[in-house]
Coordinates of C-alpha atoms in Angstrom, one line a residue:
M185 CA -33.1 -62.6 -10.5
H186 CA -30.3 -65.1 -11.3
K187 CA -30.0 -68.7 -10.2
K188 CA -28.4 -68.9 -6.8
H189 CA -25.9 -71.5 -5.5
M190 CA -24.9 -72.2 -1.9
L191 CA -21.5 -70.7 -1.6
R192 CA -18.9 -70.2 1.2
Q193 CA -18.5 -66.9 3.0
F194 CA -15.6 -64.9 1.7
S195 CA -14.5 -61.5 3.1
V196 CA -12.8 -58.8 1.1
L197 CA -9.9 -56.4 1.0
L198 CA -9.7 -54.9 -2.4
T199 CA -6.9 -52.4 -3.2
L200 CA -6.7 -50.7 -6.6
A201 CA -4.0 -48.4 -7.7
L202 CA -5.4 -46.3 -10.5
L203 CA -4.1 -44.6 -13.5
C204 CA -0.5 -45.6 -13.5
E205 CA 2.3 -43.4 -14.9
T206 CA 1.9 -44.7 -18.5
G207 CA -1.8 -43.9 -18.5
C208 CA -4.1 -45.3 -21.1
S209 CA -3.9 -42.9 -24.0
D210 CA -4.3 -44.4 -27.4
K211 CA -0.9 -43.0 -28.4
A212 CA 2.2 -45.1 -28.6
T213 CA 4.0 -43.1 -25.9
S214 CA 2.8 -41.2 -22.9
N215 CA 3.1 -37.5 -22.3
S216 CA 6.0 -36.5 -20.1
G217 CA 6.8 -33.6 -17.7
S218 CA 4.0 -34.0 -15.1
T219 CA 4.7 -33.2 -11.5
D220 CA 3.5 -36.0 -9.1
M221 CA 1.9 -35.3 -5.8
D222 CA 0.2 -37.7 -3.4
I223 CA -3.5 -37.3 -3.4
S224 CA -4.6 -40.6 -2.0
A225 CA -8.3 -40.6 -1.3
S226 CA -7.7 -42.9 1.7
P227 CA -4.6 -44.1 3.6
A228 CA -2.1 -45.8 1.3
P229 CA -2.0 -49.6 1.5
E230 CA 0.9 -51.2 3.2
S231 CA 1.6 -53.3 0.2
G232 CA 3.1 -51.3 -2.7
D233 CA 4.3 -47.7 -2.9
T234 CA 1.3 -45.9 -4.3
T235 CA 3.1 -42.5 -4.1
N236 CA 5.4 -43.7 -6.9
P237 CA 3.5 -44.2 -10.1
G238 CA 6.5 -45.8 -11.7
G239 CA 6.7 -48.5 -9.1
W240 CA 4.0 -51.2 -8.5
K241 CA 1.9 -51.6 -11.6
P242 CA -1.9 -52.2 -11.0
D243 CA -2.6 -55.0 -13.5
K244 CA -5.8 -57.0 -13.0
D245 CA -4.2 -60.2 -11.7
N246 CA -1.7 -58.7 -9.2
R247 CA -3.6 -56.1 -7.2
P248 CA -3.5 -56.7 -3.5
G249 CA -6.8 -58.3 -2.5
F250 CA -7.1 -60.4 -5.6
P251 CA -6.8 -64.3 -5.6
G252 CA -3.3 -65.4 -4.7
D253 CA -2.4 -62.3 -2.7
S254 CA -1.5 -62.8 1.0
S255 CA -2.7 -59.4 2.0
Q256 CA -6.4 -60.4 2.0
S257 CA -8.1 -59.8 5.4
D258 CA -10.9 -61.6 7.1
D259 CA -12.0 -58.2 8.5
Y260 CA -14.3 -56.8 5.8
T261 CA -14.3 -53.4 7.5
Q262 CA -10.8 -53.0 6.1
Y263 CA -12.4 -52.2 2.7
A264 CA -10.8 -51.0 -0.4
T265 CA -8.0 -48.5 -0.2
L266 CA -8.0 -46.7 -3.5
T267 CA -5.3 -44.3 -4.6
V268 CA -5.7 -42.0 -7.5
D269 CA -3.0 -41.0 -10.0
T270 CA -1.5 -37.6 -9.3
E271 CA -2.6 -36.5 -12.8
L272 CA -6.1 -36.1 -11.4
N273 CA -5.0 -33.2 -9.2
V274 CA -6.5 -29.9 -10.3
G275 CA -3.3 -28.3 -11.3
K276 CA -2.3 -24.9 -12.7
Y277 CA -3.1 -26.0 -16.3
D278 CA -6.6 -27.1 -15.1
D279 CA -7.6 -24.0 -13.1
G280 CA -6.0 -21.6 -15.7
S281 CA -3.3 -20.2 -13.4
G282 CA -0.6 -21.7 -15.6
F283 CA -1.7 -19.6 -18.6
V284 CA -1.6 -16.1 -16.9
D285 CA 1.6 -15.0 -18.6
M286 CA 0.6 -16.1 -22.1
T287 CA -0.6 -13.7 -24.7
E288 CA -4.0 -14.4 -26.2
T289 CA -4.5 -15.1 -29.9
A290 CA -8.0 -14.2 -31.2
V291 CA -9.8 -16.6 -33.5
T292 CA -13.0 -15.3 -35.1
L293 CA -15.4 -17.7 -36.8
S294 CA -17.8 -16.7 -39.6
D295 CA -19.5 -18.4 -42.5
S296 CA -17.4 -16.4 -44.9
G297 CA -14.1 -17.8 -43.4
F298 CA -12.1 -17.8 -40.2
T299 CA -9.6 -15.2 -39.2
V300 CA -6.7 -15.3 -36.7
N301 CA -5.1 -12.3 -35.0
G302 CA -2.0 -13.4 -33.2
D303 CA 0.5 -16.3 -33.2
G304 CA 0.2 -20.1 -33.0
A305 CA -2.8 -20.6 -35.2
E306 CA -3.6 -20.6 -38.9
A307 CA -6.9 -20.3 -40.7
T308 CA -7.8 -21.7 -44.1
G309 CA -11.3 -21.1 -45.1
S310 CA -13.6 -22.7 -42.4
L311 CA -10.7 -24.6 -40.8
V312 CA -8.4 -23.2 -38.1
T313 CA -5.4 -25.2 -36.9
I314 CA -3.6 -24.5 -33.6
T315 CA 0.0 -25.6 -33.6
S316 CA 1.7 -23.9 -30.6
E317 CA 1.3 -23.7 -26.8
G318 CA -0.8 -20.6 -25.8
V319 CA -4.1 -19.1 -25.1
Y320 CA -6.7 -18.8 -27.9
R321 CA -10.0 -17.0 -27.6
L322 CA -12.8 -18.1 -30.0
T323 CA -15.7 -15.8 -30.9
G324 CA -18.3 -15.8 -33.7
S325 CA -20.3 -18.5 -35.4
T326 CA -20.2 -20.9 -38.3
A327 CA -22.6 -23.3 -39.8
E328 CA -19.8 -25.5 -41.2
G329 CA -16.4 -25.4 -39.7
Q330 CA -13.7 -27.1 -37.6
L331 CA -11.0 -26.2 -35.1
V332 CA -8.1 -28.6 -34.9
I333 CA -5.4 -28.6 -32.3
N334 CA -2.2 -30.3 -33.5
A335 CA 0.7 -29.1 -31.4
S336 CA 3.7 -30.7 -29.8
S337 CA 3.3 -33.4 -27.1
D338 CA 4.5 -31.0 -24.4
A339 CA 2.2 -28.1 -25.3
H340 CA -0.4 -26.7 -22.9
I341 CA -3.3 -25.0 -24.6
R342 CA -6.1 -22.9 -23.3
L343 CA -9.2 -22.5 -25.5
I344 CA -11.6 -19.8 -24.3
L345 CA -15.1 -20.1 -25.7
D346 CA -16.6 -16.6 -25.8
N347 CA -20.1 -16.8 -27.3
V348 CA -19.2 -19.4 -29.9
T349 CA -21.5 -21.3 -32.2
M350 CA -20.0 -24.1 -34.2
S351 CA -21.5 -26.8 -36.4
S352 CA -19.9 -29.5 -38.6
T353 CA -21.1 -32.3 -40.8
K354 CA -17.6 -33.4 -41.7
G355 CA -16.1 -34.3 -38.3
S356 CA -15.9 -33.1 -34.8
P357 CA -16.2 -29.3 -34.6
I358 CA -13.4 -29.3 -32.0
L359 CA -10.8 -31.9 -32.7
I360 CA -7.7 -32.2 -30.4
E361 CA -5.2 -34.4 -32.3
N362 CA -2.0 -33.7 -30.2
A363 CA -1.1 -31.7 -27.1
K364 CA 0.0 -32.3 -23.5
K365 CA -3.2 -30.9 -22.1
V366 CA -6.0 -28.7 -23.3
L367 CA -8.1 -26.5 -21.0
I368 CA -11.5 -25.3 -22.5
T369 CA -12.7 -22.3 -20.5
L370 CA -16.3 -21.2 -20.8
A371 CA -16.1 -17.4 -20.6
D372 CA -18.2 -15.8 -17.8
G373 CA -21.8 -15.0 -18.8
T374 CA -21.5 -16.7 -22.3
T375 CA -23.5 -19.4 -24.0
N376 CA -21.6 -21.5 -26.4
S377 CA -23.0 -24.1 -28.8
I378 CA -21.2 -27.0 -30.5
T379 CA -23.1 -29.2 -32.9
D380 CA -21.7 -32.3 -34.6
A381 CA -24.1 -33.5 -37.2
T382 CA -21.6 -36.0 -38.7
P383 CA -23.1 -39.4 -39.5
Y384 CA -20.6 -42.3 -39.5
S385 CA -21.0 -42.8 -43.2
E386 CA -19.6 -39.3 -44.0
L387 CA -16.6 -39.1 -41.7
T388 CA -13.5 -37.6 -43.4
T389 CA -11.0 -37.3 -40.6
T390 CA -8.4 -40.0 -39.8
A391 CA -9.9 -40.1 -36.3
S392 CA -13.1 -41.7 -37.7
T393 CA -11.7 -45.1 -38.5
E394 CA -8.9 -45.7 -36.1
D395 CA -8.8 -49.1 -34.3
S396 CA -11.8 -50.3 -36.3
S397 CA -10.2 -53.7 -36.6
S398 CA -9.8 -54.2 -32.8
E399 CA -12.7 -52.2 -31.3
T400 CA -16.4 -52.1 -32.0
T401 CA -17.8 -49.1 -33.8
D402 CA -19.6 -48.1 -30.6
E403 CA -16.5 -48.1 -28.5
N404 CA -13.7 -47.1 -30.9
A405 CA -13.9 -44.0 -31.6
S406 CA -12.4 -40.9 -32.1
A407 CA -15.1 -39.3 -34.1
P408 CA -17.7 -38.2 -34.4
A409 CA -18.2 -36.1 -31.3
G410 CA -19.0 -32.5 -30.5
I411 CA -15.5 -32.4 -28.8
F412 CA -13.0 -35.1 -29.4
S413 CA -9.6 -35.2 -27.8
R414 CA -6.7 -37.7 -27.9
D415 CA -5.0 -36.1 -24.9
D416 CA -5.9 -34.8 -21.4
L417 CA -8.9 -32.5 -21.6
T418 CA -10.3 -30.2 -18.8
I419 CA -13.4 -28.1 -19.2
G420 CA -14.3 -25.3 -16.7
G421 CA -15.4 -21.8 -16.4
T422 CA -18.6 -20.0 -15.4
G423 CA -20.3 -19.9 -18.8
T424 CA -22.6 -22.4 -20.5
L425 CA -21.7 -25.0 -23.2
V426 CA -24.4 -26.7 -25.2
I427 CA -23.2 -29.8 -27.1
T428 CA -25.4 -31.6 -29.6
G429 CA -23.9 -34.7 -31.1
A430 CA -25.5 -36.9 -33.8
T431 CA -23.3 -39.6 -32.3
N432 CA -21.3 -38.6 -29.2
G433 CA -21.1 -35.5 -27.1
I434 CA -17.5 -35.4 -25.6
V435 CA -15.0 -38.2 -26.3
C436 CA -11.5 -38.1 -24.7
K437 CA -8.9 -40.8 -25.3
D438 CA -7.1 -39.8 -22.1
K439 CA -8.1 -38.1 -18.8
L440 CA -11.3 -36.0 -18.9
K441 CA -11.8 -33.5 -16.0
L442 CA -15.0 -31.4 -15.7
L443 CA -14.5 -28.6 -13.1
D444 CA -17.4 -26.3 -13.3
G445 CA -19.7 -24.3 -15.6
T446 CA -23.0 -25.4 -17.1
L447 CA -22.9 -28.2 -19.7
K448 CA -26.0 -29.4 -21.6
I449 CA -25.2 -32.4 -23.7
T450 CA -27.5 -34.3 -26.0
A451 CA -26.0 -37.3 -27.9
G452 CA -27.3 -40.1 -30.0
N453 CA -24.7 -42.4 -28.6
N454 CA -22.5 -41.7 -25.5
A455 CA -22.8 -38.2 -24.0
V456 CA -19.5 -38.1 -22.0
R457 CA -16.8 -40.6 -22.5
G458 CA -13.2 -40.7 -21.2
K459 CA -10.9 -43.6 -22.0
E460 CA -8.7 -43.3 -18.9
C461 CA -11.2 -41.6 -16.7
V462 CA -14.0 -39.1 -16.3
A463 CA -13.6 -37.0 -13.2
I464 CA -16.3 -34.4 -12.2
Y465 CA -15.4 -31.9 -9.5
G466 CA -18.2 -29.3 -9.8
G467 CA -20.6 -27.7 -12.2
T468 CA -24.0 -28.4 -13.5
Y469 CA -24.7 -31.0 -16.1
E470 CA -27.8 -31.9 -18.1
I471 CA -27.1 -35.1 -20.1
K472 CA -29.4 -37.0 -22.5
S473 CA -27.9 -39.9 -24.4
G474 CA -29.0 -42.7 -26.8
N475 CA -26.5 -45.0 -25.1
D476 CA -24.6 -44.3 -21.9
G477 CA -24.7 -41.0 -20.1
I478 CA -21.2 -40.9 -18.6
K479 CA -18.8 -43.7 -19.5
S480 CA -15.1 -44.6 -19.0
Y481 CA -14.4 -47.9 -20.8
T482 CA -11.6 -49.6 -22.7
N483 CA -11.3 -53.2 -23.8
S484 CA -7.6 -53.0 -24.4
E485 CA -6.0 -51.4 -21.3
E486 CA -6.0 -52.9 -17.8
T487 CA -5.5 -49.7 -15.9
C488 CA -8.2 -47.5 -17.4
G489 CA -11.9 -47.0 -17.1
F490 CA -12.7 -44.9 -14.0
V491 CA -15.5 -42.5 -13.2
L492 CA -14.9 -40.3 -10.2
I493 CA -17.5 -37.8 -9.0
E494 CA -16.4 -35.4 -6.3
G495 CA -19.1 -32.7 -6.7
G496 CA -21.4 -30.9 -9.0
S497 CA -25.0 -31.4 -10.0
V498 CA -25.5 -34.1 -12.6
E499 CA -28.8 -35.0 -14.3
I500 CA -28.7 -37.9 -16.7
T501 CA -31.4 -39.4 -19.0
A502 CA -29.9 -42.5 -20.7
D503 CA -31.2 -45.1 -23.1
D504 CA -28.6 -47.5 -21.7
D505 CA -26.5 -47.1 -18.5
G506 CA -26.5 -43.8 -16.6
I507 CA -22.9 -44.0 -15.4
H508 CA -20.5 -46.8 -16.3
G509 CA -16.9 -47.0 -15.1
E510 CA -15.2 -50.2 -16.3
Y511 CA -12.8 -50.7 -13.4
L512 CA -14.1 -48.2 -10.9
T513 CA -17.1 -46.0 -10.3
R514 CA -16.6 -43.9 -7.2
I515 CA -19.0 -41.2 -5.9
N516 CA -17.6 -39.0 -3.2
G517 CA -20.0 -36.0 -3.4
G518 CA -22.3 -34.0 -5.6
S519 CA -25.9 -34.5 -6.5
L520 CA -27.0 -37.1 -9.1
T521 CA -30.4 -37.6 -10.7
I522 CA -30.5 -40.5 -13.1
T523 CA -33.1 -42.0 -15.4
A524 CA -31.7 -45.0 -17.2
K525 CA -33.3 -47.8 -19.3
K526 CA -30.7 -50.3 -18.1
K527 CA -28.2 -49.8 -15.2
A528 CA -28.3 -46.5 -13.4
I529 CA -24.8 -46.7 -11.9
R530 CA -22.5 -49.5 -12.9
S531 CA -18.9 -50.8 -12.8
D532 CA -17.6 -54.1 -14.2
Y533 CA -15.3 -54.4 -11.2
H534 CA -15.7 -52.0 -8.3
L535 CA -18.4 -49.4 -7.3
E536 CA -18.2 -47.1 -4.3
I537 CA -20.6 -44.6 -2.9
N538 CA -18.9 -42.6 -0.2
G539 CA -20.9 -39.4 -0.1
G540 CA -23.2 -37.1 -2.0
E541 CA -26.9 -37.5 -2.8
Y542 CA -28.2 -39.6 -5.6
Q543 CA -31.7 -40.2 -6.8
I544 CA -32.4 -42.9 -9.4
L545 CA -35.8 -42.1 -10.8
S546 CA -36.1 -45.2 -12.9
S547 CA -33.8 -48.0 -14.1
Y548 CA -33.7 -51.7 -14.9
E549 CA -31.2 -52.2 -12.1
G550 CA -30.1 -49.4 -9.8
L551 CA -26.5 -50.3 -8.8
E552 CA -24.6 -53.1 -10.4
S553 CA -21.0 -54.4 -9.9
P554 CA -19.3 -57.6 -8.6
W555 CA -18.0 -55.4 -5.7
I556 CA -20.1 -52.6 -4.2
L557 CA -19.2 -50.5 -1.1
L558 CA -21.8 -48.1 0.5
S559 CA -20.0 -46.0 3.1
G560 CA -21.8 -42.7 2.9
G561 CA -24.2 -40.6 1.0
K562 CA -28.0 -40.5 0.8
G563 CA -29.8 -42.2 -2.0
E564 CA -33.2 -43.3 -3.3
L565 CA -33.5 -45.7 -6.2
H566 CA -36.3 -47.2 -8.3
A567 CA -35.7 -50.4 -10.3
S568 CA -37.9 -52.5 -12.4
D569 CA -35.7 -55.5 -11.6
D570 CA -33.0 -55.5 -8.9
G571 CA -32.3 -52.5 -6.7
I572 CA -28.6 -53.5 -6.1
N573 CA -27.1 -56.4 -8.0
I574 CA -23.8 -58.1 -7.2
N575 CA -23.7 -59.5 -10.7
C576 CA -22.3 -63.0 -11.5
V577 CA -23.9 -64.0 -14.8
E578 CA -22.3 -65.8 -17.7
K579 CA -21.1 -63.6 -20.6
G580 CA -23.8 -63.1 -23.2
F581 CA -26.8 -62.8 -20.8
G582 CA -28.9 -60.1 -22.4
G583 CA -26.2 -59.4 -24.9
R584 CA -24.1 -57.7 -22.2
P585 CA -20.6 -58.5 -20.9
G586 CA -21.0 -60.6 -17.9
E587 CA -19.5 -62.8 -15.2
F588 CA -19.9 -66.3 -14.0
M589 CA -19.5 -67.6 -10.4
T590 CA -16.4 -69.5 -9.3
G591 CA -17.4 -69.5 -5.6
A592 CA -18.9 -67.0 -3.1
G593 CA -16.8 -63.9 -2.8
N594 CA -14.9 -64.8 -6.0
T595 CA -16.1 -64.4 -9.6
K596 CA -14.5 -64.5 -13.0
V597 CA -15.2 -61.3 -15.0
S598 CA -15.2 -61.2 -18.8
D599 CA -15.0 -57.9 -20.6
E600 CA -16.3 -57.1 -24.1
S601 CA -13.3 -58.7 -25.7
N602 CA -13.9 -61.9 -23.7
N603 CA -10.8 -61.3 -21.5
S604 CA -11.3 -62.6 -18.0
T605 CA -9.9 -62.3 -14.5
N606 CA -10.8 -63.3 -11.0
V607 CA -12.1 -60.5 -8.7
E608 CA -13.5 -60.4 -5.2
T609 CA -17.3 -59.9 -4.9
G610 CA -19.8 -58.8 -2.4
L611 CA -22.0 -56.0 -1.1
F612 CA -20.4 -54.0 1.8
I613 CA -22.5 -51.5 3.8
T614 CA -20.6 -49.4 6.3
G615 CA -22.6 -46.1 6.3
G616 CA -25.0 -43.9 4.4
E617 CA -28.8 -43.9 3.8
L618 CA -30.5 -45.7 1.0
L619 CA -34.2 -46.3 0.2
V620 CA -34.8 -49.0 -2.5
Y621 CA -37.9 -49.5 -4.5
A622 CA -37.5 -52.7 -6.5
D623 CA -39.9 -54.9 -8.5
G624 CA -37.3 -57.6 -8.6
D625 CA -34.9 -58.4 -5.8
G626 CA -34.2 -55.4 -3.5
L627 CA -30.6 -56.3 -2.5
D628 CA -29.4 -59.1 -4.8
S629 CA -26.0 -60.6 -4.2
N630 CA -24.7 -63.7 -5.9
S631 CA -22.1 -63.6 -3.2
N632 CA -22.2 -62.2 0.4
I633 CA -23.6 -59.1 2.1
T634 CA -22.0 -57.6 5.2
M635 CA -23.4 -54.5 7.0
S636 CA -21.7 -52.6 9.9
G637 CA -23.5 -49.3 9.6
G638 CA -25.9 -47.1 7.7
D639 CA -29.7 -47.1 7.2
I640 CA -31.1 -49.3 4.5
T641 CA -34.8 -49.6 3.7
V642 CA -36.1 -51.9 0.9
Y643 CA -39.5 -51.8 -0.7
G644 CA -39.2 -55.0 -2.5
P645 CA -41.2 -57.2 -5.0
L646 CA -44.8 -58.1 -4.8
S647 CA -44.3 -61.4 -6.6
N648 CA -43.1 -64.5 -4.8
N649 CA -40.3 -65.3 -7.3
N650 CA -38.2 -62.4 -6.0
G651 CA -37.2 -61.2 -2.6
A652 CA -36.3 -58.0 -0.8
L653 CA -33.1 -59.8 0.3
D654 CA -31.6 -62.3 -2.0
Y655 CA -28.1 -63.6 -1.5
A656 CA -26.2 -66.8 -2.3
G657 CA -23.7 -66.7 0.6
T658 CA -24.4 -65.0 3.9
F659 CA -25.8 -61.7 5.1
T660 CA -23.9 -60.7 8.3
M661 CA -25.0 -57.6 10.2
T662 CA -22.9 -56.0 13.0
G663 CA -24.4 -52.5 12.9
G664 CA -26.7 -50.1 11.2
T665 CA -30.5 -50.5 10.6
L666 CA -32.1 -52.6 8.0
L667 CA -35.8 -52.9 7.1
A668 CA -36.9 -55.0 4.2
S669 CA -40.6 -55.8 3.5
G670 CA -42.2 -57.5 0.6
S671 CA -43.3 -61.0 -0.6
S672 CA -42.8 -64.1 1.5
G673 CA -42.3 -66.6 -1.2
M674 CA -38.5 -66.3 -1.2
A675 CA -37.9 -64.4 2.0
Q676 CA -34.4 -64.4 3.5
S677 CA -33.4 -62.8 6.8
V678 CA -30.0 -61.8 8.1
T679 CA -27.4 -63.2 10.5
P680 CA -26.9 -60.6 13.3
D681 CA -23.6 -60.4 15.2
G682 CA -24.1 -58.3 18.3
L683 CA -27.6 -57.3 17.2
Y684 CA -31.0 -58.9 17.1
S685 CA -33.1 -59.5 14.0
L686 CA -36.8 -60.2 13.5
M687 CA -38.6 -61.7 10.5
V688 CA -42.5 -61.6 10.4
Q689 CA -44.7 -63.3 7.8
W690 CA -48.4 -62.7 7.3
S691 CA -50.7 -65.3 5.7
Q692 CA -52.2 -62.6 3.5
A693 CA -50.8 -59.4 2.0
V694 CA -50.8 -56.3 4.2
A695 CA -51.9 -53.1 2.4
A696 CA -49.3 -50.4 1.7
G697 CA -49.2 -47.7 4.3
T698 CA -50.3 -50.0 7.2
T699 CA -48.3 -49.2 10.3
I700 CA -46.4 -52.1 11.8
S701 CA -45.3 -51.5 15.4
L702 CA -43.6 -53.3 18.3
Q703 CA -44.3 -52.6 22.0
D704 CA -42.1 -53.9 24.8
A705 CA -43.3 -55.5 28.0
S706 CA -44.0 -52.1 29.5
G707 CA -46.3 -51.1 26.6
K708 CA -43.9 -48.6 25.2
T709 CA -43.7 -48.5 21.4
V710 CA -40.0 -49.1 20.6
W711 CA -40.3 -49.3 16.8
F712 CA -42.8 -48.7 14.0
A713 CA -42.9 -48.4 10.2
A714 CA -45.5 -48.1 7.4
P715 CA -44.2 -49.9 4.3
E716 CA -45.2 -48.1 1.1
K717 CA -46.0 -51.2 -0.9
N718 CA -48.1 -54.2 -0.2
F719 CA -46.2 -56.8 1.7
S720 CA -46.5 -60.2 3.5
N721 CA -43.0 -60.4 4.9
L722 CA -40.9 -58.0 7.0
V723 CA -37.3 -58.3 8.1
L724 CA -36.0 -55.9 10.8
C725 CA -32.5 -55.6 12.3
T726 CA -31.8 -52.6 14.4
P727 CA -30.1 -51.6 17.7
E728 CA -33.6 -50.8 18.9
L729 CA -34.2 -54.6 19.3
S730 CA -33.1 -56.5 22.3
A731 CA -33.9 -59.8 24.1
G732 CA -37.3 -59.7 25.8
K733 CA -41.1 -59.8 25.4
Y734 CA -42.9 -57.9 22.7
A735 CA -46.3 -57.3 21.2
L736 CA -46.7 -57.0 17.4
Y737 CA -49.4 -54.6 16.0
T738 CA -50.6 -54.7 12.5
G739 CA -52.3 -51.3 12.1
N740 CA -54.3 -50.7 15.3
T741 CA -54.8 -54.4 15.8
K742 CA -52.7 -56.5 18.1
S743 CA -51.5 -59.5 16.1
C744 CA -49.6 -61.5 18.8
D745 CA -47.2 -61.6 21.7
F746 CA -43.8 -63.1 21.2
T747 CA -40.3 -63.3 22.7
I748 CA -36.9 -62.4 21.3
G749 CA -34.5 -64.8 22.8
N750 CA -32.0 -65.8 20.2
A751 CA -30.2 -63.3 18.0
S752 CA -32.4 -64.3 15.0
T753 CA -36.2 -64.6 15.5
A754 CA -38.7 -65.6 12.8
I755 CA -42.4 -65.7 13.5
S756 CA -45.8 -65.7 11.7
S757 CA -48.0 -62.9 12.5
D758 CA -49.9 -65.1 15.0
G759 CA -46.8 -65.6 17.0
S760 CA -45.9 -69.1 15.9
A761 CA -42.3 -69.8 15.2
I762 CA -41.0 -70.1 11.6
T763 CA -38.2 -72.6 11.1
G764 CA -35.9 -73.2 8.2
G765 CA -34.6 -70.8 5.7
G766 CA -36.5 -67.9 4.3
F767 CA -36.4 -65.4 1.5
G768 CA -37.7 -61.8 1.6
G769 CA -39.2 -58.8 0.0
H770 CA -40.0 -55.2 0.7
G771 CA -39.3 -52.5 3.3
G772 CA -40.6 -49.3 4.9
R773 CA -38.7 -46.5 6.3
P774 CA -38.3 -47.3 10.0
G775 CA -39.4 -45.0 12.7
R776 CA -39.6 -45.1 16.4
R777 CA -41.2 -43.2 19.3
D778 CA -40.8 -43.3 23.1
S779 CA -44.4 -43.9 24.0
Q780 CA -47.5 -45.2 22.4

C-alpha cells in the first residue's frame, strides 16, 4: 500500500491513436505498400482524423485527454476511444489467401545438411537463406541449424512448418532479417519444435548486439530467441508449435499477430515479445517464462507497446509480469489464466478489460496501471498485495519503473529510460464481473474510483494497515453492485449518486462463511452474503438498498435495527452511527432472496 494524499477529484477522457503509419520497427524506414481500412474498436473521436494514419500523430504529450487538451470531459462515462492501426487487420497475407497463386519451394532439414527444391532459397550446410517472396515448406529435423529470411522490404513470405524439429546454439533457429511480412503456418495435424539453446555469451549473429548502447540487455534484443523477426510476423494454422528458448521464445521488432494453432512456449526470459504490438485473435497458448509472459515494450518509441487480446485460450506462468503492454493492454475476449510472481496484467499507461474471462490464480498485484477501465468480462483474481492498483509511486520503488503523483487524476509517468509525461489516472468501472481476493488493498487507487455498472466483490485484507477500498481522491458510484468486506482499521466507503450505501463495522472479527443479511420492515430478506474470509467491516452499495428501516443479521442472530435515511449510512453492528471517514477491507459475493 502506498502513502495516500488528499487529492482533488478529476474525471477522465483518454483517447489514444495507436500504431501510426510509421510504426515502431527498429529499421530506419518503414515498410510501404499497405492498404489502410478503418477498424476502429469504438467510435472515432471527434478530435483528429483517426482513419488517416498519416494525419494526427499520437505522441504522448498531444493525445486528446491529456493535460492541456480542451477535449477533456467531466463525464467519465465518455471513456477512452481507442482506434487501432489498420495494419492490425487480419489481411490476405495473414490468413494465407494472398499466397494461393504462389508455387511452393521445399526445404528439407537434416543433420547431414539442408536441401532446397525450388526457387528463392539457398542452402549451405546447416544454413538455409530465403531471399525472395514466396511460399516455403519446411520438413525434417536438425540438431544444429538455422533458417534466415533476408528478402526485399516489399516481400511477403509464407513459411509452412510441416513436422519440423530445429535446434541451434549459435543464434535464433528462425531469424527474419528483412521482409515486408512473414506468415508462419503450422500445418494441419503436425507438431513442430523450435529450440534456441544460445546463451548470450556465444551469440554470433549481428542481431545479438544491436542497440546494446541504448537498451538494456533484457530489452534489446534481437537474439537469442526461438523465432526472431525484425518485421511484421503472423503465426497461425491448425498444428502445434513447441518453442523452447534458453533466453526468449518469440521476439518481434514490429507487429506480432497470433491467429490460431497451439503454441507451447518455455523461455528463460520473455516468452512472447513484440516491440510495436502483440495481438492475439485465437488459438491455444501455454506460456512459461523466467521474466514476462507476454510483453510489448520499447523505451525509445512513443507510439509502440500494445498488447491486444481478442480471443483464444491463454495460460501463463511467469516469474515477473504475466502480461505487460507499455502504452496499452486491452482485453476484448478470450480466456486467460495467469500465475505471476509480480503483476498479472499491467500497463504503464492504459489498461482495459472489455470482455472475455480471466482468472489470476496468484500474483503480487492483479491489475496495475495509472488508468484502468473495466467495462466487461468476467474475472477472478488473487493477489498477495493489491488486487487492483492505480499506481503512482516514485521511480525506483522495488527497482521497477514508476510514477509519482502530481494531483488526483493526474500523474507523471517515468519509463525505464527515465523519460516522463503527464497522464490521466483513475479506476473506471462501467460493467463486467470481478471477484477480488487480496491480502493488501482490494481496490487501491492513488487517484479516484468511479463506478456506473458491473458487479464487484472484494475479499480484502485481514490486517488493519490495508483496506478493501483504498483511494486518495473519491469513490463515486452511480450504478452497479459493490460488496467489500475485510478489516476495519482503514475502512473506506463510497459516495453514492442515485444509490444508497451501507457500511457496517463489528467490534470483533466475524468468521469466514458467516451469512450477513438485511431484512426490510416487512421482514423480507432483501440482501445477503457470506464473505469467504474473516472480516470486521463490510461496505455495500447496490440498487437493492433504498431509504427505510432494516434489521441486520449476523448469522442467525439479529444484530440491530437501523434506518437508511441519507445516501450514505455507516453503523456499528449494534446500530450506533459511525461518523467521520473510514477505510475498508474484504467482500463476499452478494446474493438476495425474496423471502426469509
